[in-house]
CSV table of N, CA and C in Angstrom, one decimal:
chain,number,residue,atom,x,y,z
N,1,UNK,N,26.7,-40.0,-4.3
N,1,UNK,CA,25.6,-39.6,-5.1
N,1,UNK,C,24.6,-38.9,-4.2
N,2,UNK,N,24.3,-39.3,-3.0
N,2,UNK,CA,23.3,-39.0,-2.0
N,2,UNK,C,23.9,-37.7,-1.8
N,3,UNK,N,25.1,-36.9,-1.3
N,3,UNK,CA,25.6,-35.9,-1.0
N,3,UNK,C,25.3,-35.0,-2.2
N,4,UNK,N,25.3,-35.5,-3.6
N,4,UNK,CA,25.1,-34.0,-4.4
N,4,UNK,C,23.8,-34.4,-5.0
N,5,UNK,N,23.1,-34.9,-4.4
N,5,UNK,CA,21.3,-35.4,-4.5
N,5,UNK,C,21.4,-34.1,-3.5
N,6,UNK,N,21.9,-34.0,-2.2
N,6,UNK,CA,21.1,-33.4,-1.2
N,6,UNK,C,21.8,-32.0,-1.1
N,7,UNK,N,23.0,-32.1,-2.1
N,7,UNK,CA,23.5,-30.2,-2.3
N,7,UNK,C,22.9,-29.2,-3.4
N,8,UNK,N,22.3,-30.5,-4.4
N,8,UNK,CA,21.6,-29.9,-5.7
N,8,UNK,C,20.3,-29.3,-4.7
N,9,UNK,N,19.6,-29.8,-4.1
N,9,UNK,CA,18.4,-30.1,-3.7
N,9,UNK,C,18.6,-28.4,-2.9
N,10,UNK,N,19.6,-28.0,-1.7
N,10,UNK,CA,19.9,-27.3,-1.0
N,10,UNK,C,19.8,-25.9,-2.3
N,11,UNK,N,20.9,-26.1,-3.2
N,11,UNK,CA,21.0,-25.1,-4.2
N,11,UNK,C,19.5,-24.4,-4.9
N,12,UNK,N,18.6,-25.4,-4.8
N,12,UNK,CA,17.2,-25.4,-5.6
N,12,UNK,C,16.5,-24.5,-4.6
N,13,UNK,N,16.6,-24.7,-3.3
N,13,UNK,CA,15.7,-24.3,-1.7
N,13,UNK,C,15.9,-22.7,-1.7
N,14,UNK,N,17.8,-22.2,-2.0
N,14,UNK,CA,18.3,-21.1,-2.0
N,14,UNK,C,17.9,-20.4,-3.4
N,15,UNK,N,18.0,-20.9,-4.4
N,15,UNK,CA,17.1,-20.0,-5.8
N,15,UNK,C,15.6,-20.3,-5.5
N,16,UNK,N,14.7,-20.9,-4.8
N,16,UNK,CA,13.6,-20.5,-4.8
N,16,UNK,C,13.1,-19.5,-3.1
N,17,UNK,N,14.2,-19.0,-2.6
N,17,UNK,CA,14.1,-18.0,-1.4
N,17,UNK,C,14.2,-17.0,-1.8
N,18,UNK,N,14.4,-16.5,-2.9
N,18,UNK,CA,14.3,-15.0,-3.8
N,18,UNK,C,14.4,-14.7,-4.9
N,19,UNK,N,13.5,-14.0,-5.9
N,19,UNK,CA,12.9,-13.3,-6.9
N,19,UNK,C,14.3,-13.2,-7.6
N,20,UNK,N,15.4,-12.4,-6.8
N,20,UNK,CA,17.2,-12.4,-7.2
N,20,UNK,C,17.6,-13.4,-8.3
N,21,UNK,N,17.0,-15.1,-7.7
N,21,UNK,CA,18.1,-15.6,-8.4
N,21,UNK,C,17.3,-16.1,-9.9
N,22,UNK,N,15.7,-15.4,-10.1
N,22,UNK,CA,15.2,-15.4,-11.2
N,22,UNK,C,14.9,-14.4,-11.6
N,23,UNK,N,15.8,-13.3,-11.8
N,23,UNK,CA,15.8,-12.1,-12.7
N,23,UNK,C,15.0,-12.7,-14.3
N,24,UNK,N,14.2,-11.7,-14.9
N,24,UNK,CA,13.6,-12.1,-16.1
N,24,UNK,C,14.4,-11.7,-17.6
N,25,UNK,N,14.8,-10.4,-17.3
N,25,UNK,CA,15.8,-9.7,-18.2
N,25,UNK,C,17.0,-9.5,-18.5
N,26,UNK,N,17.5,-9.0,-19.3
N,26,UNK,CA,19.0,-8.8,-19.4
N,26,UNK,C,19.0,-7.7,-18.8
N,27,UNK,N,17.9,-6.5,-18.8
N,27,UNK,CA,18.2,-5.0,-17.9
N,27,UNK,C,17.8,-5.3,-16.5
N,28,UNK,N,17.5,-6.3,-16.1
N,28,UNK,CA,17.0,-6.8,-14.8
N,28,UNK,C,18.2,-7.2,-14.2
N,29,UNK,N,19.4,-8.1,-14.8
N,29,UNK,CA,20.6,-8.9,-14.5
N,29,UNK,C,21.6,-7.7,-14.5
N,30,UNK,N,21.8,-6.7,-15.6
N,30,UNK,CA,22.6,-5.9,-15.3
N,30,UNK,C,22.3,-4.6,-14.5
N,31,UNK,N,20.9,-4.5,-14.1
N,31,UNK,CA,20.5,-3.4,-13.1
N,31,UNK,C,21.3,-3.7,-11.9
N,32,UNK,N,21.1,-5.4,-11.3
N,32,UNK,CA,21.6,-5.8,-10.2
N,32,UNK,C,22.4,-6.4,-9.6
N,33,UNK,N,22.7,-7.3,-10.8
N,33,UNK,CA,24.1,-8.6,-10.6
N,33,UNK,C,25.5,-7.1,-11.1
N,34,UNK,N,26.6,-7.7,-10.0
N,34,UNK,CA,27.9,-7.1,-10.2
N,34,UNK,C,29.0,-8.3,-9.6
N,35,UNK,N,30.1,-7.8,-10.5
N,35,UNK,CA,31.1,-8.9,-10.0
N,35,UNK,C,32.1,-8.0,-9.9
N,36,UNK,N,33.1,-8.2,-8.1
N,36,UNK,CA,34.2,-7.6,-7.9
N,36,UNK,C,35.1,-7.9,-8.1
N,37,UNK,N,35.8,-9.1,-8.1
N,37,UNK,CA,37.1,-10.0,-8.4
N,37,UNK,C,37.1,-10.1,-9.9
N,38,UNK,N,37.7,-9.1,-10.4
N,38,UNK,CA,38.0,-9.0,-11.9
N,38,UNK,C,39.5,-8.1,-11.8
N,39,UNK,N,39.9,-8.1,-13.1
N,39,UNK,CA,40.8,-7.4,-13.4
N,39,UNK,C,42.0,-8.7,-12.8
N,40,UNK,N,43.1,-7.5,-13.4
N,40,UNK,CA,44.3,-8.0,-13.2
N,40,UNK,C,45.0,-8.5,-11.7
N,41,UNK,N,44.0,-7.9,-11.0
N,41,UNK,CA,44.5,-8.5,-9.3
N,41,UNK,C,43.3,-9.7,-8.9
N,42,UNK,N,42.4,-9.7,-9.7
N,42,UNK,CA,41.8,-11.3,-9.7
N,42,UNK,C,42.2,-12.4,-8.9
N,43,UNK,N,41.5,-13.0,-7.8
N,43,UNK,CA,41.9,-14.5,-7.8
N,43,UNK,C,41.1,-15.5,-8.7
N,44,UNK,N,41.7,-16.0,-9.4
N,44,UNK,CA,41.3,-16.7,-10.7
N,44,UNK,C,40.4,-17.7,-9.9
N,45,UNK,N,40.6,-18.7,-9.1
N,45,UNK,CA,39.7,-19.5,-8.4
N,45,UNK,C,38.9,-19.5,-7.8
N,46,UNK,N,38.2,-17.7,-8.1
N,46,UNK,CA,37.1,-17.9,-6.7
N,46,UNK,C,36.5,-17.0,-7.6
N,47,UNK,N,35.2,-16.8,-8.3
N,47,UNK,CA,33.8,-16.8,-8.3
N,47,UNK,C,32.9,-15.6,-7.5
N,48,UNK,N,32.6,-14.6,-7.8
N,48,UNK,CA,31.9,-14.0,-7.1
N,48,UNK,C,30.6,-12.9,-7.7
N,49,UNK,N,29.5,-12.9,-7.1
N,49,UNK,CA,28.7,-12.3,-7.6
N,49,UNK,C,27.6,-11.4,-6.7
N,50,UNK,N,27.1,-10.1,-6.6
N,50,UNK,CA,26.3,-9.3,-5.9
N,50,UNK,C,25.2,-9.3,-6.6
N,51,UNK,N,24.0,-9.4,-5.7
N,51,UNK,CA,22.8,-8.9,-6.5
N,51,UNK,C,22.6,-8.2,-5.1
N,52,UNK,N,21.5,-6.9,-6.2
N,52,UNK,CA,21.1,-6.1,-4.8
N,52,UNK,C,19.6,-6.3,-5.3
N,53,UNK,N,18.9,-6.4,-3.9
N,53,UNK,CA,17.4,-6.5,-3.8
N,53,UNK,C,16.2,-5.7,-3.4
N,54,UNK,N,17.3,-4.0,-3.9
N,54,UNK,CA,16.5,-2.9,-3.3
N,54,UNK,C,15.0,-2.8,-3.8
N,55,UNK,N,13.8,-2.6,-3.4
N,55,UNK,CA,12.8,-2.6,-4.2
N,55,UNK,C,12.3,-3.7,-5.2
N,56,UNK,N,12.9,-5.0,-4.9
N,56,UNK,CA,12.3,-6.2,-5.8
N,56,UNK,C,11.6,-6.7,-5.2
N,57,UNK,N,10.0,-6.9,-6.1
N,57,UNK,CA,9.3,-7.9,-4.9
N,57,UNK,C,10.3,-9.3,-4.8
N,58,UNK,N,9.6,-9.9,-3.5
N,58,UNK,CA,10.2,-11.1,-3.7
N,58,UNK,C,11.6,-11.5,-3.1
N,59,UNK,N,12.0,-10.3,-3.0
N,59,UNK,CA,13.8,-10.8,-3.1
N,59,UNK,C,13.9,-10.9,-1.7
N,60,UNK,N,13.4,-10.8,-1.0
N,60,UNK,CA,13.3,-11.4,0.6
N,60,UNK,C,14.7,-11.3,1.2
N,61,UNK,N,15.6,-10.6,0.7
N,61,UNK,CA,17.1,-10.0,1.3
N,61,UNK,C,17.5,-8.5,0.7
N,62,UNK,N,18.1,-7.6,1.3
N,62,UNK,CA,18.3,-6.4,0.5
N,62,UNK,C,19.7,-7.0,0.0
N,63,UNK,N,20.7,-7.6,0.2
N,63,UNK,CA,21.6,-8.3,-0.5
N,63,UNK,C,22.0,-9.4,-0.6
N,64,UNK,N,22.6,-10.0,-1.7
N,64,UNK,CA,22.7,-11.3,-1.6
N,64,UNK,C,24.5,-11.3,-2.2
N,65,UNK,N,25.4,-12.5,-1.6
N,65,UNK,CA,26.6,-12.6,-3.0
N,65,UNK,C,26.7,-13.8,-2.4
N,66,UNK,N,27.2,-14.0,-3.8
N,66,UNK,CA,27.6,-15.6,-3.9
N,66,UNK,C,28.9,-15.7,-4.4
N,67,UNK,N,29.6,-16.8,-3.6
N,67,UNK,CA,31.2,-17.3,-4.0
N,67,UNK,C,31.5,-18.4,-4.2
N,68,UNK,N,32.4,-18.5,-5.3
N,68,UNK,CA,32.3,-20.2,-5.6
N,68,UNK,C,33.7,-20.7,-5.5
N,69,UNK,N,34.3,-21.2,-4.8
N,69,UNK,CA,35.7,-21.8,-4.7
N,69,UNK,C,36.1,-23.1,-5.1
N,70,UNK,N,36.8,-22.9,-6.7
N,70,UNK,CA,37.1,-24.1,-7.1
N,70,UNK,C,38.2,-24.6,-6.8
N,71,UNK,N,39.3,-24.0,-5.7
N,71,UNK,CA,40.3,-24.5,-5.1
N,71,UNK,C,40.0,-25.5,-4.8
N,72,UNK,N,41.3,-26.6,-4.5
N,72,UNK,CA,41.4,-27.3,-3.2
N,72,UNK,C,42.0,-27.0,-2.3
N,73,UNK,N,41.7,-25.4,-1.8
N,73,UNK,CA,42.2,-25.2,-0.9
N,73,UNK,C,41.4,-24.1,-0.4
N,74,UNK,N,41.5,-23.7,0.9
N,74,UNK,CA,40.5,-22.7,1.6
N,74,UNK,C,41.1,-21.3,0.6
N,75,UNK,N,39.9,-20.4,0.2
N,75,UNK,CA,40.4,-19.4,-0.4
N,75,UNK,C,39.8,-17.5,0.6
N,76,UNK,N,40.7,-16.9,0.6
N,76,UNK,CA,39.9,-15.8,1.1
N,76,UNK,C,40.0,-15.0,-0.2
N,77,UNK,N,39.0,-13.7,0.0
N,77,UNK,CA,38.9,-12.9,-1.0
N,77,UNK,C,38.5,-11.6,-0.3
N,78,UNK,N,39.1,-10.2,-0.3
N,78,UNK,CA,39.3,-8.9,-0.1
N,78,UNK,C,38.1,-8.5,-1.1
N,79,UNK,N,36.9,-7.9,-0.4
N,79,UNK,CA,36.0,-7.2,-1.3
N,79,UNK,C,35.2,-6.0,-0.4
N,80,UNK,N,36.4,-5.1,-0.4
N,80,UNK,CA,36.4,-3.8,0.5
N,80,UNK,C,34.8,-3.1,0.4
N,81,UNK,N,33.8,-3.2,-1.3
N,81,UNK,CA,32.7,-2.8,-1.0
N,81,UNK,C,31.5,-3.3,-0.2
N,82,UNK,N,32.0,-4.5,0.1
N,82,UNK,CA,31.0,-5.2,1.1
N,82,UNK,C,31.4,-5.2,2.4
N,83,UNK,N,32.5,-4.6,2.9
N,83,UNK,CA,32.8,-4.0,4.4
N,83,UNK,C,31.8,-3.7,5.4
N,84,UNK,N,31.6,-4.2,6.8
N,84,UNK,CA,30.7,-3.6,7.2
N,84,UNK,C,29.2,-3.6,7.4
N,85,UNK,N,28.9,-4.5,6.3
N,85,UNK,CA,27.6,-4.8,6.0
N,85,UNK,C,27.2,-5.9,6.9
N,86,UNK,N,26.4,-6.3,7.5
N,86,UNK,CA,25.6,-7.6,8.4
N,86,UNK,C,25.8,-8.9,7.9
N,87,UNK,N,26.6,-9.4,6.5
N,87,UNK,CA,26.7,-10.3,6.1
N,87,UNK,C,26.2,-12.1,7.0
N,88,UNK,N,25.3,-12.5,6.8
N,88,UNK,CA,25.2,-13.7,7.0
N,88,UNK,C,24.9,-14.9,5.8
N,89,UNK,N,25.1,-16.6,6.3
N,89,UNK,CA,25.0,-17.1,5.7
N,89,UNK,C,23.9,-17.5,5.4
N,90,UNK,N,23.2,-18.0,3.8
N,90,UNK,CA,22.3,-18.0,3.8
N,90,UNK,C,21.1,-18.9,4.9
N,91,UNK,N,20.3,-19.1,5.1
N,91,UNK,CA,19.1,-19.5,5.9
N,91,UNK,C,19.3,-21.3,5.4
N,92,UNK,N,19.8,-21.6,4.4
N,92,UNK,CA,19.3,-23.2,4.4
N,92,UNK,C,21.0,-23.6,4.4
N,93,UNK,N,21.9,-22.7,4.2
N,93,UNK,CA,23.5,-23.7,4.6
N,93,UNK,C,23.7,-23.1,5.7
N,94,UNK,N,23.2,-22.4,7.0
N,94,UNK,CA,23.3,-22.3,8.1
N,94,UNK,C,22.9,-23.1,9.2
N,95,UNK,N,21.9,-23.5,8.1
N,95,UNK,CA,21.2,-24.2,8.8
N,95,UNK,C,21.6,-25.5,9.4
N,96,UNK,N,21.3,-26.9,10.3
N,96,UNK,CA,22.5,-27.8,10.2
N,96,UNK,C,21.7,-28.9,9.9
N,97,UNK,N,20.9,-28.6,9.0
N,97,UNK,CA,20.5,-30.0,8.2
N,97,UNK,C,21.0,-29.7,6.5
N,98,UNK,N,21.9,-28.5,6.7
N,98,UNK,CA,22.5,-28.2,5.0
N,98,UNK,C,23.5,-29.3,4.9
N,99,UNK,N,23.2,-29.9,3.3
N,99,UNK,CA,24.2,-30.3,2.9
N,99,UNK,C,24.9,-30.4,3.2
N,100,UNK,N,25.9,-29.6,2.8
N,100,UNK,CA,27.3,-29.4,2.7
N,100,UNK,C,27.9,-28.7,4.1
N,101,UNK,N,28.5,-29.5,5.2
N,101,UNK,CA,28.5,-28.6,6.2
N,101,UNK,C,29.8,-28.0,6.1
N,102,UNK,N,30.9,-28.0,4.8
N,102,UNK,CA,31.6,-27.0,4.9
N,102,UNK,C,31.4,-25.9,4.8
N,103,UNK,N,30.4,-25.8,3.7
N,103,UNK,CA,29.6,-23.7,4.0
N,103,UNK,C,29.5,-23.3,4.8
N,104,UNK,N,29.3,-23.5,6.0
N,104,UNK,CA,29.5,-23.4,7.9
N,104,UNK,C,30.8,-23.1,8.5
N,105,UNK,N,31.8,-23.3,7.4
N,105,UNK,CA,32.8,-23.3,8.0
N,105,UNK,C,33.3,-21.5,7.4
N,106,UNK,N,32.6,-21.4,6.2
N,106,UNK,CA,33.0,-19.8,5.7
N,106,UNK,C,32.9,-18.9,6.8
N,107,UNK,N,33.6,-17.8,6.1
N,107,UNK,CA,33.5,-16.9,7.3
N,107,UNK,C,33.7,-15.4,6.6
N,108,UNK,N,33.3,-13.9,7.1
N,108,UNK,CA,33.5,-13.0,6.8
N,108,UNK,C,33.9,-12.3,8.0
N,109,UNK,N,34.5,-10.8,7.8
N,109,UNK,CA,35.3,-10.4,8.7
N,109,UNK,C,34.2,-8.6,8.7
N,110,UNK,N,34.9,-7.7,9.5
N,110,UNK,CA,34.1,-6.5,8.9
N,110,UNK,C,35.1,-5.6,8.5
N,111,UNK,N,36.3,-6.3,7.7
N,111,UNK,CA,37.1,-5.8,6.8
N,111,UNK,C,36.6,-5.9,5.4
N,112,UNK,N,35.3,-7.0,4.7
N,112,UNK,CA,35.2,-7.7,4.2
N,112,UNK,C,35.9,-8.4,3.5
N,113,UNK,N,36.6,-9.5,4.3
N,113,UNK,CA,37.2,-10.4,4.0
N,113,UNK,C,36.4,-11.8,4.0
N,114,UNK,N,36.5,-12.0,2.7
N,114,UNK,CA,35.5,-13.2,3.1
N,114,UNK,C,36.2,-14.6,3.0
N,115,UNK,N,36.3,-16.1,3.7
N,115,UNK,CA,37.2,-16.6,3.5
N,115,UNK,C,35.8,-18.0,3.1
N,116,UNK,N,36.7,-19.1,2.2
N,116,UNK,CA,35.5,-19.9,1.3
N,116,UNK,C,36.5,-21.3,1.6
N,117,UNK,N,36.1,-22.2,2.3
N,117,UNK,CA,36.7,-23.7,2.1
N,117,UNK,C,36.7,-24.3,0.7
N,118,UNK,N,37.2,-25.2,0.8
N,118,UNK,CA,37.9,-25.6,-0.8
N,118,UNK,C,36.5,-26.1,-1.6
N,119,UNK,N,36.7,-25.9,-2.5
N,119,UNK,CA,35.6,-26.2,-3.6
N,119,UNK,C,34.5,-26.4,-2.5
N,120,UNK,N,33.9,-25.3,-2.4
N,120,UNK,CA,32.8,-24.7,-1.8
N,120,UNK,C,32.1,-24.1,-2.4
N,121,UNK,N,30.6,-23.8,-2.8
N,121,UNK,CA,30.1,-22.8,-2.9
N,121,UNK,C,29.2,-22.4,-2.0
N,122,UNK,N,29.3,-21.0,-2.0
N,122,UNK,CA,28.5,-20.1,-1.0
N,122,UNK,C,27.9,-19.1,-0.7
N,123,UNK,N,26.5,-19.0,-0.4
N,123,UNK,CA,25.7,-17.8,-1.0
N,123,UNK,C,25.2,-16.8,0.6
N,124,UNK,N,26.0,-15.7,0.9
N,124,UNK,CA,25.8,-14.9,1.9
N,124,UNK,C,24.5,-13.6,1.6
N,125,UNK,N,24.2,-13.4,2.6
N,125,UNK,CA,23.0,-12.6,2.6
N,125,UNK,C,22.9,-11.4,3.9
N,126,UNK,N,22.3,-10.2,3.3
N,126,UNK,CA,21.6,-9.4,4.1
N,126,UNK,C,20.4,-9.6,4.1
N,127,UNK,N,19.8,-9.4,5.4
N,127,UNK,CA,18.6,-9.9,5.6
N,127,UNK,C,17.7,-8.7,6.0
């Protein structure tokens, strides 16, 4: 109970560190949220979502994505438009008073391959 007292608590820290995860609109949500893992080459167990923070007040990252692995098992995910990019984790599961210290264990490549421990979720950032 104490562990998802203190992952909910983590998740609350990370939506109130940018404007992003309170979009007001539906033309606000579809100007900036995008999701790459669709279609027919999908991995069905993993979750993923981009917001971009160009010009928002508030959004205190020019990008953010988030992945959610409902595996029990470590999952990677190929998301060739995020190649490249500075990708880090966010500021409160990097941190090592986060929760959950398997989000520490994610990792991305600058292939963008991003790889997500098992039922994990995880929210990466440019800063």
């Amino acid at each position: 109970i104490a562990f998802m007292r203190d992952a909910f608590r983590d998740l609350l820290r990370i939506r109130a560190s940018s404007t992003l995860f309170r979009l007001r609109t539906a033309d606000e949500v579809q100007a900036r949220l995008s999701f790459e893992n669709v279609g027919p080459d999908q991995n069905p167990v993993v979750i993923d979502g981009h917001l971009d923070g160009k010009d928002l007040p508030g959004a205190n990252y020019k990008e953010v994505l988030y992945l959610v692995n409902v595996s029990p098992k470590t999952q990677s995910l190929l998301l060739p438009s995020q190649a490249g990019k500075p990708w880090v984790l966010h500021p409160v599961q990097r941190a090592a008073s986060g929760a959950d210290p398997r989000a520490r264990e994610a990792t991305v490549d600058a292939h963008g391959i991003f790889s997500v421990p098992a039922r994990t979720a995880v929210v990466w950032v440019v800063e």
